[in-house]
Amino acid sequence: MAVLIGPLSFCQLVYLSILTTILFSLTEASVINPPQKLTMNSQNFEHILSWEPGSNTTMPTYYDVMYIGLSGSENKWKIAKECSNTARLFCNLTKEYEECTYTYIAMVQSITGNRVLNSSILEFSPYRSTYLGPPAVNLTACPTCINVTVKLPATYLKESSLIDIYQKLDYTITVESFDRKEKIPIKNETSEESFSYVVGSLHSNTNYCVSVAVAASLNHHSIPSALKCIITRSNTQPGYGIIPILNGGLVSLVVGIFLLGLYKGGFICLKSKPWPKVLETTNKLHCSVHEPDPENVCSVQIMYKEMEKKEWEYSYDDSESESENSGDYTRRVILGRDPSCHAKSNTFVHQTIDCKSAESSSQATELLSSDTENSEEHQSVIRENERISRVFFHPSSEVNSSSTSELSNSACFNINLNTVMLGDPDKTWDDSATLISHQKDAVDLQDSSASDALESKNFTNTVDVKKPDCHNISHEWQNPSVSDESDASDSEYIRR
Amino acid sequence: MTTFCLLQISFVLLYITKISTQDCNILPLLHNKMIQGNLHLLNKMGQQFPEQCQSEKIHFKFPEQFLKLRQKENAKVEIQEILQLIFYIFTKNLTLAAWDGRSLERFQNGLNQQIEHLEACLTERMEKKQPYSRSEEIIRLKLKKYFQKIDNFLKDKQYSLCSWEIIRLEMRRCLQFIDKVIGRLRN
């Protein structure tokens, strides 16, 4: 019997256990829990209710969020508009919890098929329970301090800021050194949205990290700002870079100006400047005096201060002799007489011109032309007796410059005195007589520094010729405008 | 020796009274702390609001004009009056309230302290008290009406648990308002 009972009971046991498990599984399937673990996450008056489903079921479940403002006038549950028949597991109740001082209660209703289940009630008072922060923090450094500028976060309530709600907020600034060794909490209060605080008595050139948290007297829930780090350094650091650069620039500018002044003044970087034209002749003078001058040529040196190629009008005293010409003339030309000269003519016109350089030759040409003109005028004037005479240097007179070919740098040229004509400007040139009508010899006016033989020959020739020529000339000068002075135009020497 | 002791005690008392009267300067800060403590106690003494009481609740319209009081001295007077009224309510029949006795006692003591402190500071400056303006008179009347309504409600409900829970809820709100006004006084 016991054996029979044993196997029978064993079977029963198995059967029972199978049944119970089936039953349990069935009951489990049928048991649906209401939503659980209601939690409110609130930050700056933004309220988000979240929950967990009651049980995992294959059937879809929808949720309704209901709430009541306990301090309000309504007695009935209200459904949150945005969270009615939602499949999500969270609900934003910011708009529903609009009275910040009220205490609200919320409940989540789950609808599975046709089964409605209510969750437990969650009480929530925004004024006391919402998390405040984090505030916006800005840091500026000074040598031993940090200036902390804090801006309170905005609330999700309509037209209300944290100061509007709480009137006064307490804030805590935590300053800690980078290596977490120093920690300085600073507590203060504010009634402004934006405020600043200077943390002093810090070590310079040290890295500090700052965090700020705000809280109200009845609401100690706060979220601190993220750590912001700064090094306590002087703000004039960029200035430190600028000042030496400026100084260097100034110094270099001063030195540059000084050097420029020196350069302009010619103290440095002396260049060979082009000499003035006038001085070039003197330059040549120095160069030209190399060859000895064997010639004993009568010469009168006349130095011109100014040359004017224009009409002159003179009137002078008749009694003046030729020898006294120099003093009487108011002209700018100075007449000088070489004492060694034996010739009596006082109107020797000499001009020391260097024949070597081409430049001076051109100058010499100019001067010569003007000289000859003047000399002509000299003579004419001298001979004149209380008369105004005008003598022009006839442009048609030949100026033979062929002789210059012999001398490389010579500016000498020959004047064929036969072609030189003197005449009264009033009259036509036809009446004027040539200077040397019968004189066929040309007067070679050459550079003394030219070849000696040639030069001496020419000069001696001229000397020889001159004298008689002078006389001839004097005779020839029968112009009514020209006076009868004899010696004035004996010879013309233009010595260069 | 005894006279010397007495002298010492009197000096100490003098100093204490001087210090305590000087507290009036930091009145707002102190009272913020006090209200904070009182509110915490009020929260602690009871449980979460019972579901069954939701249907019984009514809306007590706290005069929010009170929050806009400009005159600091008058605001302080009003705060003192409110605290006194609250204290008066919590002296009524609390047997059915099922609250933590100790927390309730401490809450009552805290309220008392606050009231006495305000009284001391205000009587000191009695001569500086400004006459009430018409708007301020209205606020005073409304506050009185508000607390009368609470008292009537409790009587009607016969000081039941639900009525007490509803009132507790309302008092928490009231302390929040007072805290806000005190915060403004700190400016």
XYZ file of C-alpha atoms in Angstrom:
683
model
C 0.000 0.000 0.000
C 2.724 2.408 0.931
C 4.397 1.746 -2.330
C 1.201 2.498 -4.190
C 0.646 5.628 -2.179
C 4.144 6.782 -2.828
C 3.989 6.711 -6.593
C 0.484 8.093 -6.517
C 1.467 10.972 -4.278
C 4.455 11.578 -6.422
C 2.290 11.945 -9.459
C -0.056 14.150 -7.610
C 2.739 16.278 -6.485
C 4.007 16.679 -9.967
C 0.518 17.351 -11.241
C -0.096 19.901 -8.564
C 3.126 21.656 -9.140
C 2.415 21.839 -12.834
C -0.993 23.242 -12.130
C 0.276 25.806 -9.696
C 2.946 26.986 -12.019
C 0.407 27.316 -14.776
C -1.879 29.167 -12.464
C 0.828 31.419 -11.302
C 1.874 32.221 -14.761
C -1.682 32.948 -15.623
C -2.184 35.178 -12.658
C 0.980 36.958 -13.386
C -0.174 37.666 -16.836
C -3.410 39.026 -15.608
C -1.887 41.167 -12.901
C -1.096 44.534 -14.271
C 0.558 46.958 -12.010
C -0.076 50.616 -12.114
C 2.716 52.944 -13.103
C 5.389 53.112 -10.489
C 8.292 55.145 -9.276
C 6.925 58.536 -10.045
C 9.731 61.072 -9.958
C 9.696 64.763 -10.583
C 12.747 66.349 -12.167
C 12.454 70.069 -11.786
C 14.968 72.693 -12.759
C 14.316 76.428 -12.727
C 10.569 75.756 -12.580
C 10.559 73.367 -15.476
C 8.853 70.257 -14.143
C 9.123 66.891 -15.830
C 7.320 63.943 -14.300
C 8.606 60.518 -15.194
C 7.495 57.027 -14.213
C 8.020 53.401 -14.893
C 5.443 51.065 -16.334
C 3.719 48.715 -13.925
C 4.534 45.523 -15.682
C 5.886 44.352 -18.961
C 2.977 43.354 -21.066
C 2.648 42.636 -24.694
C -0.467 44.769 -24.826
C -0.011 48.458 -25.481
C -0.392 50.756 -22.519
C -1.362 54.418 -22.580
C -0.993 56.887 -19.779
C -2.823 59.925 -18.519
C -1.270 62.382 -16.115
C -3.648 63.960 -13.623
C -2.930 66.734 -11.221
C -4.502 69.041 -8.659
C -3.270 72.295 -7.221
C -3.919 71.678 -3.576
C -3.894 75.277 -2.619
C -6.219 76.098 -5.454
C -9.962 76.122 -5.770
C -10.381 73.035 -7.948
C -11.255 69.803 -6.306
C -11.241 67.548 -9.284
C -8.371 65.936 -11.039
C -7.263 67.678 -14.146
C -5.604 65.954 -17.039
C -2.372 67.431 -18.374
C -3.159 68.383 -21.930
C 0.095 67.366 -23.525
C 0.196 64.056 -21.718
C -3.224 62.582 -22.313
C -3.256 59.121 -23.797
C 0.491 59.140 -24.244
C 2.711 56.140 -24.682
C 5.719 57.980 -23.385
C 6.947 57.523 -19.853
C 7.380 61.193 -19.047
C 5.338 64.397 -18.991
C 6.233 68.096 -18.952
C 4.088 69.792 -16.316
C 5.647 73.260 -16.497
C 2.515 74.909 -17.804
C 0.270 72.999 -15.451
C 2.225 73.951 -12.347
C 2.020 77.625 -13.044
C 1.439 78.807 -9.479
C 4.835 78.532 -7.965
C 3.658 78.789 -4.340
C 1.043 76.073 -4.655
C 1.521 72.515 -3.673
C 0.550 70.196 -6.488
C -0.157 66.541 -6.505
C 0.138 64.365 -9.591
C -1.000 60.890 -10.488
C -0.422 58.692 -13.537
C -3.241 56.580 -14.830
C -2.373 53.655 -17.049
C -4.844 52.261 -19.580
C -4.172 48.762 -20.791
C -6.971 47.468 -22.907
C -9.909 48.338 -20.773
C -8.119 48.272 -17.454
C -7.438 51.582 -15.781
C -4.959 51.743 -12.967
C -3.916 54.679 -10.848
C -0.444 55.207 -9.628
C 0.455 56.609 -6.297
C 0.298 60.369 -5.730
C 3.332 62.536 -5.970
C 3.232 65.771 -4.034
C 5.330 68.566 -5.285
C 5.783 72.161 -4.251
C 7.714 74.079 -6.928
C 8.636 76.933 -4.634
C 10.452 74.657 -2.222
C 11.580 71.823 -4.396
C 12.693 73.048 -7.790
C 16.433 72.999 -8.423
C 17.954 76.445 -8.951
C 20.756 76.973 -11.396
C 23.292 76.529 -12.768
C 24.165 80.214 -13.168
C 26.286 81.593 -15.989
C 29.756 82.497 -14.744
C 32.395 84.722 -16.339
C 35.864 85.191 -14.956
C 38.425 87.956 -15.397
C 41.786 87.828 -13.738
C 43.920 90.427 -12.012
C 47.310 89.896 -10.341
C 46.000 88.643 -7.006
C 42.268 88.465 -7.514
C 39.537 87.089 -9.726
C 36.449 89.037 -10.767
C 33.485 86.671 -10.911
C 30.466 87.808 -12.910
C 27.351 85.731 -12.337
C 24.133 85.752 -14.291
C 21.126 83.918 -12.861
C 19.419 81.382 -15.070
C 16.061 82.202 -16.579
C 12.949 80.468 -15.290
C 10.367 78.669 -17.350
C 7.597 80.631 -15.691
C 5.931 83.335 -17.690
C 7.387 86.785 -17.016
C 8.990 85.758 -13.776
C 12.623 85.643 -12.934
C 14.194 83.976 -9.955
C 14.439 87.314 -8.193
C 10.740 87.988 -8.867
C 9.877 84.740 -7.117
C 12.330 84.654 -4.255
C 13.231 88.341 -3.876
C 16.598 87.412 -2.468
C 18.970 84.603 -3.298
C 22.010 83.308 -1.482
C 24.983 82.382 -3.598
C 28.117 80.440 -2.815
C 31.318 80.932 -4.784
C 33.764 78.102 -4.420
C 37.301 78.969 -5.397
C 39.776 76.178 -5.418
C 43.284 75.915 -6.664
C 43.920 73.687 -9.616
C 45.514 70.963 -7.570
C 42.519 70.893 -5.230
C 44.610 71.838 -2.245
C 42.948 75.143 -1.447
C 39.212 75.575 -1.223
C 37.651 78.902 -0.462
C 33.868 79.076 -0.098
C 32.405 82.554 -0.243
C 28.817 83.156 0.737
C 26.835 86.220 -0.075
C 23.375 87.226 -1.105
C 21.970 89.049 -4.074
C 18.746 90.565 -5.248
C 19.869 91.165 -8.815
C 19.776 89.021 -11.891
C 23.365 89.814 -12.772
C 26.039 90.538 -10.212
C 29.770 90.346 -9.738
C 32.105 89.561 -6.893
C 35.837 90.126 -6.607
C 37.692 87.296 -4.932
C 40.837 88.812 -3.492
C 43.890 87.754 -1.554
C 44.889 85.109 -4.033
C 48.330 83.986 -5.055
C 49.489 85.466 -8.309
C 50.296 83.348 -11.335
C 48.221 80.503 -9.951
C 45.522 78.518 -11.656
C 42.210 78.753 -9.822
C 38.915 77.080 -10.598
C 35.604 78.743 -9.672
C 32.115 77.349 -9.250
C 28.964 79.260 -8.240
C 25.733 77.917 -6.782
C 22.548 79.825 -5.973
C 19.870 78.939 -3.425
C 16.869 80.523 -1.732
C 16.084 80.600 1.972
C 13.187 78.138 1.620
C 14.698 76.261 -1.302
C 18.137 74.802 -0.806
C 18.052 72.707 -3.914
C 20.719 74.072 -6.245
C 22.790 72.955 -9.173
C 26.280 74.501 -9.120
C 27.872 75.854 -12.274
C 30.593 73.905 -14.008
C 34.139 74.605 -12.849
C 35.775 77.443 -14.710
C 39.502 77.933 -14.361
C 41.655 81.012 -14.774
C 45.202 82.033 -13.966
C 45.704 85.123 -11.812
C 47.796 87.243 -14.085
C 47.996 90.929 -14.790
C 45.621 92.281 -17.435
C 48.361 94.392 -18.879
C 50.112 91.370 -20.251
C 49.536 92.361 -23.826
C 50.882 95.720 -22.769
C 54.059 94.105 -21.682
C 54.575 93.046 -25.208
C 53.635 96.345 -26.707
C 55.790 98.644 -24.583
C 59.205 97.298 -25.593
C 58.133 97.198 -29.208
C 57.102 100.837 -29.019
C 60.319 101.786 -27.361
C 62.353 99.999 -29.986
C 60.357 101.681 -32.702
C 60.913 105.118 -31.201
C 64.638 104.585 -30.825
C 65.016 103.349 -34.357
C 62.999 106.311 -35.608
C 65.210 108.775 -33.765
C 68.343 107.109 -35.087
C 66.894 107.107 -38.562
C 66.094 110.799 -38.406
C 69.586 111.528 -37.119
C 71.199 109.564 -39.914
C 68.962 111.260 -42.444
C 70.016 114.614 -41.132
C 73.655 113.649 -41.448
C 73.126 112.411 -44.966
C 71.354 115.536 -46.011
C 74.022 117.616 -44.472
C 76.560 115.727 -46.446
C 78.491 114.449 -43.489
C 78.069 110.914 -44.558
C 77.966 109.230 -47.910
C 79.608 112.058 -49.685
C 78.736 111.997 -53.307
C 80.450 113.851 -55.999
C 77.920 116.473 -56.681
C 77.856 118.201 -59.975
C 79.667 121.428 -59.671
C 77.986 124.577 -60.769
C 78.818 125.631 -64.265
C 80.604 128.692 -63.205
C 82.929 126.835 -60.943
C 83.799 124.376 -63.633
C 85.942 126.827 -65.363
C 88.021 127.314 -62.276
C 88.311 123.566 -62.096
C 89.678 123.548 -65.540
C 91.953 126.328 -64.671
C 93.695 124.222 -62.164
C 94.045 121.445 -64.627
C 95.093 123.528 -67.476
C 98.183 125.056 -66.011
C 100.685 122.448 -66.813
C 102.494 123.545 -69.886
C 104.849 126.356 -69.668
C 104.009 129.374 -71.535
C 106.988 130.429 -73.581
C 105.156 133.087 -75.312
C 105.679 136.556 -74.308
C 102.445 137.672 -75.467
C 101.019 140.886 -74.598
C 97.917 140.280 -72.757
C 95.518 142.166 -70.812
C 93.455 140.202 -68.487
C 89.973 141.218 -68.189
C 87.727 139.510 -65.826
C 84.085 139.749 -66.488
C 81.688 139.741 -63.807
C 78.668 139.771 -65.957
C 78.119 139.498 -69.559
C 75.217 141.167 -71.167
C 74.494 140.782 -74.803
C 72.371 143.696 -75.367
C 72.503 147.222 -76.548
C 74.462 149.566 -74.578
C 74.268 153.157 -74.520
C 77.128 155.082 -73.302
C 78.081 158.545 -72.987
C 81.234 159.496 -71.448
C 83.452 162.353 -70.991
C 85.521 163.302 -73.912
C 88.475 164.126 -71.934
C 88.983 160.698 -70.751
C 91.807 158.974 -72.338
C 91.999 155.423 -73.138
C 94.246 154.772 -70.327
C 91.656 155.866 -67.961
C 89.000 153.740 -69.286
C 88.839 151.429 -66.428
C 87.741 153.857 -63.904
C 85.137 155.659 -65.865
C 82.933 152.993 -66.954
C 79.944 152.271 -64.943
C 79.590 149.036 -66.632
C 80.035 145.927 -64.837
C 82.965 144.876 -66.871
C 86.268 145.525 -65.364
C 89.119 146.411 -67.614
C 92.503 145.459 -66.492
C 95.788 145.915 -68.119
C 98.705 143.692 -68.006
C 101.601 145.886 -67.090
C 103.938 143.804 -69.107
C 102.159 144.652 -72.181
C 103.825 147.080 -74.381
C 100.974 147.759 -76.556
C 99.204 150.859 -75.888
C 95.885 149.705 -76.623
C 93.797 149.764 -73.663
C 91.048 147.898 -74.961
C 92.717 144.628 -74.897
C 90.287 142.218 -73.992
C 91.499 139.102 -72.455
C 89.714 136.410 -71.064
C 91.272 133.555 -69.349
C 89.395 130.688 -70.580
C 90.492 127.182 -70.475
C 90.376 125.725 -73.855
C 90.733 122.195 -72.811
C 87.358 121.085 -71.750
C 84.501 121.026 -74.090
C 82.186 122.567 -71.586
C 84.361 125.447 -70.970
C 84.817 125.782 -74.651
C 81.189 126.346 -75.083
C 81.281 128.737 -72.269
C 84.263 130.304 -73.745
C 82.428 130.605 -76.949
C 79.679 132.369 -75.264
C 81.940 134.543 -73.334
C 84.057 135.096 -76.319
C 81.198 136.154 -78.389
C 80.028 138.408 -75.729
C 83.528 139.544 -75.159
C 84.104 140.359 -78.679
C 80.904 142.144 -78.749
C 81.809 144.062 -75.705
C 85.243 144.678 -76.913
C 83.866 146.036 -80.056
C 81.671 148.185 -78.105
C 84.517 149.170 -75.903
C 86.421 150.426 -78.772
C 83.570 152.134 -80.314
C 82.662 153.738 -77.140
C 86.089 154.872 -76.390
C 86.434 156.549 -79.649
C 83.229 158.223 -79.336
C 83.251 161.643 -78.231
C 80.150 162.672 -76.473
C 78.201 160.519 -78.587
C 76.032 157.692 -78.099
C 77.234 154.933 -80.130
C 75.879 151.597 -80.549
C 77.949 148.950 -81.802
C 76.690 145.618 -82.587
C 78.590 142.644 -83.226
C 77.457 141.766 -86.620
C 76.097 138.387 -86.663
C 77.361 137.838 -90.098
C 80.928 138.013 -89.103
C 82.561 134.797 -89.504
C 83.481 132.850 -86.607
C 85.650 130.139 -87.818
C 85.823 127.365 -85.450
C 87.678 125.081 -87.707
C 90.839 125.507 -85.881
C 89.431 123.721 -83.019
C 89.837 120.511 -84.811
C 93.509 120.612 -84.166
C 93.066 120.816 -80.518
C 90.952 118.177 -79.011
C 89.418 120.029 -76.197
C 89.936 123.399 -77.423
C 87.142 125.812 -77.566
C 89.127 128.154 -79.616
C 87.922 129.516 -82.756
C 89.185 131.918 -85.289
C 87.554 135.140 -86.064
C 88.186 136.411 -89.436
C 88.438 140.040 -88.682
C 87.963 140.793 -92.286
C 84.441 139.842 -91.886
C 83.892 141.721 -88.732
C 81.975 144.802 -89.315
C 81.280 147.774 -87.228
C 78.451 149.961 -87.852
C 75.860 152.265 -86.570
C 72.709 150.479 -85.687
C 70.730 153.270 -87.173
C 72.275 152.772 -90.460
C 72.254 149.682 -92.440
C 74.949 147.290 -92.256
C 76.085 147.888 -95.686
C 77.633 151.127 -94.759
C 79.533 149.720 -91.931
C 83.060 148.958 -92.629
C 84.650 145.765 -91.909
C 86.910 145.709 -89.063
C 89.824 144.657 -91.018
C 89.093 145.168 -94.598
C 92.403 144.584 -96.053
C 93.645 142.406 -93.397
C 93.607 138.988 -94.692
C 95.168 137.309 -91.808
C 92.868 135.626 -89.479
C 93.275 136.105 -85.948
C 93.783 132.840 -84.372
C 92.709 132.813 -80.971
C 93.947 129.675 -79.515
C 94.489 128.081 -76.263
C 97.837 128.677 -74.799
C 97.873 125.266 -73.398
C 97.700 123.854 -76.879
C 100.799 122.740 -78.706
C 103.475 125.218 -78.005
C 104.862 125.596 -81.429
C 101.630 126.200 -83.018
C 100.618 128.533 -80.382
C 103.708 130.570 -80.375
C 103.629 130.777 -84.101
C 100.148 131.990 -84.127
C 100.626 134.453 -81.469
C 103.758 135.850 -82.834
C 102.063 136.087 -86.095
C 99.248 137.874 -84.613
C 101.531 140.044 -82.685
C 103.409 140.872 -85.735
C 100.452 141.435 -87.706
C 98.516 143.160 -85.138
C 100.349 146.253 -84.862
C 100.033 147.329 -88.321
C 96.600 146.053 -88.287
C 95.790 148.155 -85.414
C 96.702 151.131 -87.245
C 94.825 150.015 -90.199
C 91.964 149.388 -88.098
C 92.107 152.738 -86.638
C 92.001 154.132 -90.010
C 89.346 151.927 -91.075
C 87.158 153.044 -88.461
C 85.804 155.889 -90.183
C 82.331 155.318 -88.990
C 80.569 158.388 -88.074
C 79.644 156.719 -84.919
C 83.134 155.817 -84.125
C 85.519 158.294 -82.801
C 89.033 158.798 -84.077
C 90.953 157.352 -81.326
C 93.806 155.514 -82.737
C 95.124 153.093 -80.309
C 92.013 151.661 -79.034
C 91.652 148.910 -81.443
C 95.190 148.032 -82.189
C 94.706 144.492 -81.524
C 92.406 142.335 -79.959
C 93.676 139.645 -77.900
C 91.506 137.208 -76.525
C 93.640 135.030 -74.674
C 92.479 131.995 -73.306
C 30.676 88.640 46.917
C 26.972 88.403 46.275
C 26.745 91.979 45.268
C 29.652 91.446 42.912
C 27.898 88.436 41.433
C 24.733 90.378 41.058
C 26.585 93.129 39.340
C 28.153 90.670 36.927
C 24.803 89.145 36.155
C 23.227 92.511 35.607
C 26.044 93.525 33.287
C 25.668 90.311 31.355
C 21.943 90.822 31.086
C 22.473 94.345 29.905
C 24.826 93.136 27.228
C 22.401 90.419 26.201
C 19.536 92.842 25.915
C 21.740 95.224 23.941
C 22.791 92.448 21.646
C 19.282 91.198 21.272
C 17.983 94.623 20.447
C 20.735 95.062 17.927
C 19.295 91.974 16.280
C 16.655 94.206 14.795
C 19.190 95.350 12.246
C 19.603 91.841 10.987
C 15.912 91.079 11.443
C 15.252 90.027 7.896
C 18.116 87.577 7.761
C 17.239 86.123 11.121
C 13.603 85.746 10.257
C 14.393 84.096 6.988
C 16.280 81.505 8.956
C 13.443 81.166 11.428
C 10.789 80.686 8.820
C 13.003 78.192 7.105
C 13.159 76.152 10.268
C 9.440 76.454 10.889
C 8.562 75.357 7.429
C 10.840 72.384 7.709
C 9.113 71.377 10.903
C 5.702 71.795 9.360
C 6.736 69.479 6.558
C 8.198 66.982 8.925
C 5.315 66.628 11.314
C 2.945 65.025 8.824
C 2.934 62.651 5.900
C 2.156 63.231 2.306
C -1.210 64.690 1.702
C -3.779 61.914 1.970
C -5.692 61.133 -1.131
C -9.050 60.927 0.511
C -8.854 64.495 1.619
C -8.606 65.929 -1.839
C -12.321 66.223 -2.232
C -12.722 68.252 0.902
C -10.267 70.922 0.147
C -11.295 74.486 -0.544
C -9.447 77.460 -1.862
C -8.324 79.966 0.730
C -7.543 83.153 -1.087
C -4.483 84.542 0.481
C -4.342 88.299 -0.135
C -1.445 88.628 -2.488
C -1.502 92.398 -2.189
C 0.335 91.732 1.022
C 3.291 90.787 -1.072
C 3.432 94.267 -2.486
C 3.684 96.183 0.763
C 6.117 99.028 0.323
C 6.531 100.421 3.800
C 9.076 98.291 5.558
C 7.880 99.040 9.038
C 4.303 98.322 8.156
C 5.322 95.120 6.444
C 7.046 94.010 9.607
C 3.908 94.734 11.576
C 1.865 92.731 9.150
C 4.264 89.829 9.335
C 4.017 89.857 13.037
C 0.235 89.790 12.888
C 0.228 86.886 10.455
C 2.586 84.870 12.590
C 0.423 85.494 15.590
C -2.648 84.283 13.755
C -0.881 81.138 12.618
C 0.246 80.474 16.092
C -3.312 80.939 17.303
C -4.571 78.350 14.826
C -2.077 75.757 15.940
C -3.214 76.036 19.479
C -6.628 74.585 18.624
C -7.685 70.964 19.018
C -4.987 68.894 17.331
C -5.943 65.460 18.621
C -7.183 64.151 15.325
C -4.311 65.573 13.356
C -2.012 62.529 13.894
C 1.107 64.561 13.633
C 4.512 64.104 15.175
C 4.167 65.700 18.616
C 7.734 66.777 18.915
C 7.917 68.485 15.574
C 4.643 70.221 16.345
C 5.996 71.499 19.632
C 9.144 72.789 18.102
C 7.116 74.415 15.364
C 5.026 76.214 17.925
C 8.099 77.351 19.851
C 9.737 78.606 16.728
C 6.681 80.652 15.828
C 6.639 82.094 19.299
C 10.255 83.096 19.130
C 9.715 84.849 15.875
C 6.742 86.734 17.164
C 8.521 87.891 20.303
C 11.543 89.037 18.416
C 9.445 91.056 16.012
C 7.526 92.555 18.876
C 10.693 93.694 20.603
C 12.084 95.323 17.508
C 8.839 96.961 16.555
C 8.061 98.457 19.948
C 11.537 99.972 19.921
C 10.762 101.846 16.804
C 7.166 102.582 17.600
C 7.679 106.295 17.021
C 8.894 105.632 13.486
C 5.727 103.770 12.598
C 3.989 105.301 9.655
C 0.223 105.647 9.641
C -1.479 103.067 7.527
C -2.525 104.130 4.102
C -5.875 103.037 2.684
C -4.335 100.228 0.662
C -2.473 98.974 3.677
C -5.671 98.982 5.714
C -7.354 96.923 3.066
C -4.530 94.411 3.147
C -4.854 94.105 6.891
C -8.546 93.464 6.635
C -8.094 90.884 3.948
C -5.524 89.051 5.986
C -7.896 88.939 8.886
C -10.632 87.634 6.681
C -8.332 84.946 5.362
C -7.507 83.564 8.751
C -11.104 83.782 9.824
C -12.022 81.575 6.929
C -9.419 79.019 8.001
C -10.775 79.037 11.493
C -14.304 78.541 10.292
C -13.239 75.710 8.033
C -11.621 73.860 10.888
C -14.664 74.316 13.045
C -16.970 73.083 10.359
C -14.865 70.022 9.723
C -14.602 69.547 13.452
C -10.889 69.506 13.386
C -10.756 66.296 11.403
C -7.598 64.868 9.969
C -8.387 65.954 6.469
C -9.150 69.478 7.574
C -5.903 69.679 9.430
C -3.975 68.358 6.487
C -5.605 70.919 4.251
C -4.759 73.648 6.712
C -1.217 72.427 7.052
C -0.878 72.663 3.343
C -2.192 76.191 3.356
C 0.084 77.266 6.182
C 3.085 76.082 4.290
C 2.045 78.342 1.473
C 1.514 81.186 3.857
C 5.013 80.860 5.294
C 6.373 80.916 1.788
C 4.661 84.234 1.206
C 6.044 85.636 4.439
C 9.490 84.474 3.476
C 9.127 86.353 0.200
C 8.182 89.592 1.948
C 11.021 89.238 4.460
C 13.371 88.678 1.538
C 12.264 92.015 0.146
C 12.933 93.629 3.515
C 16.534 92.546 3.260
C 17.091 94.879 0.343
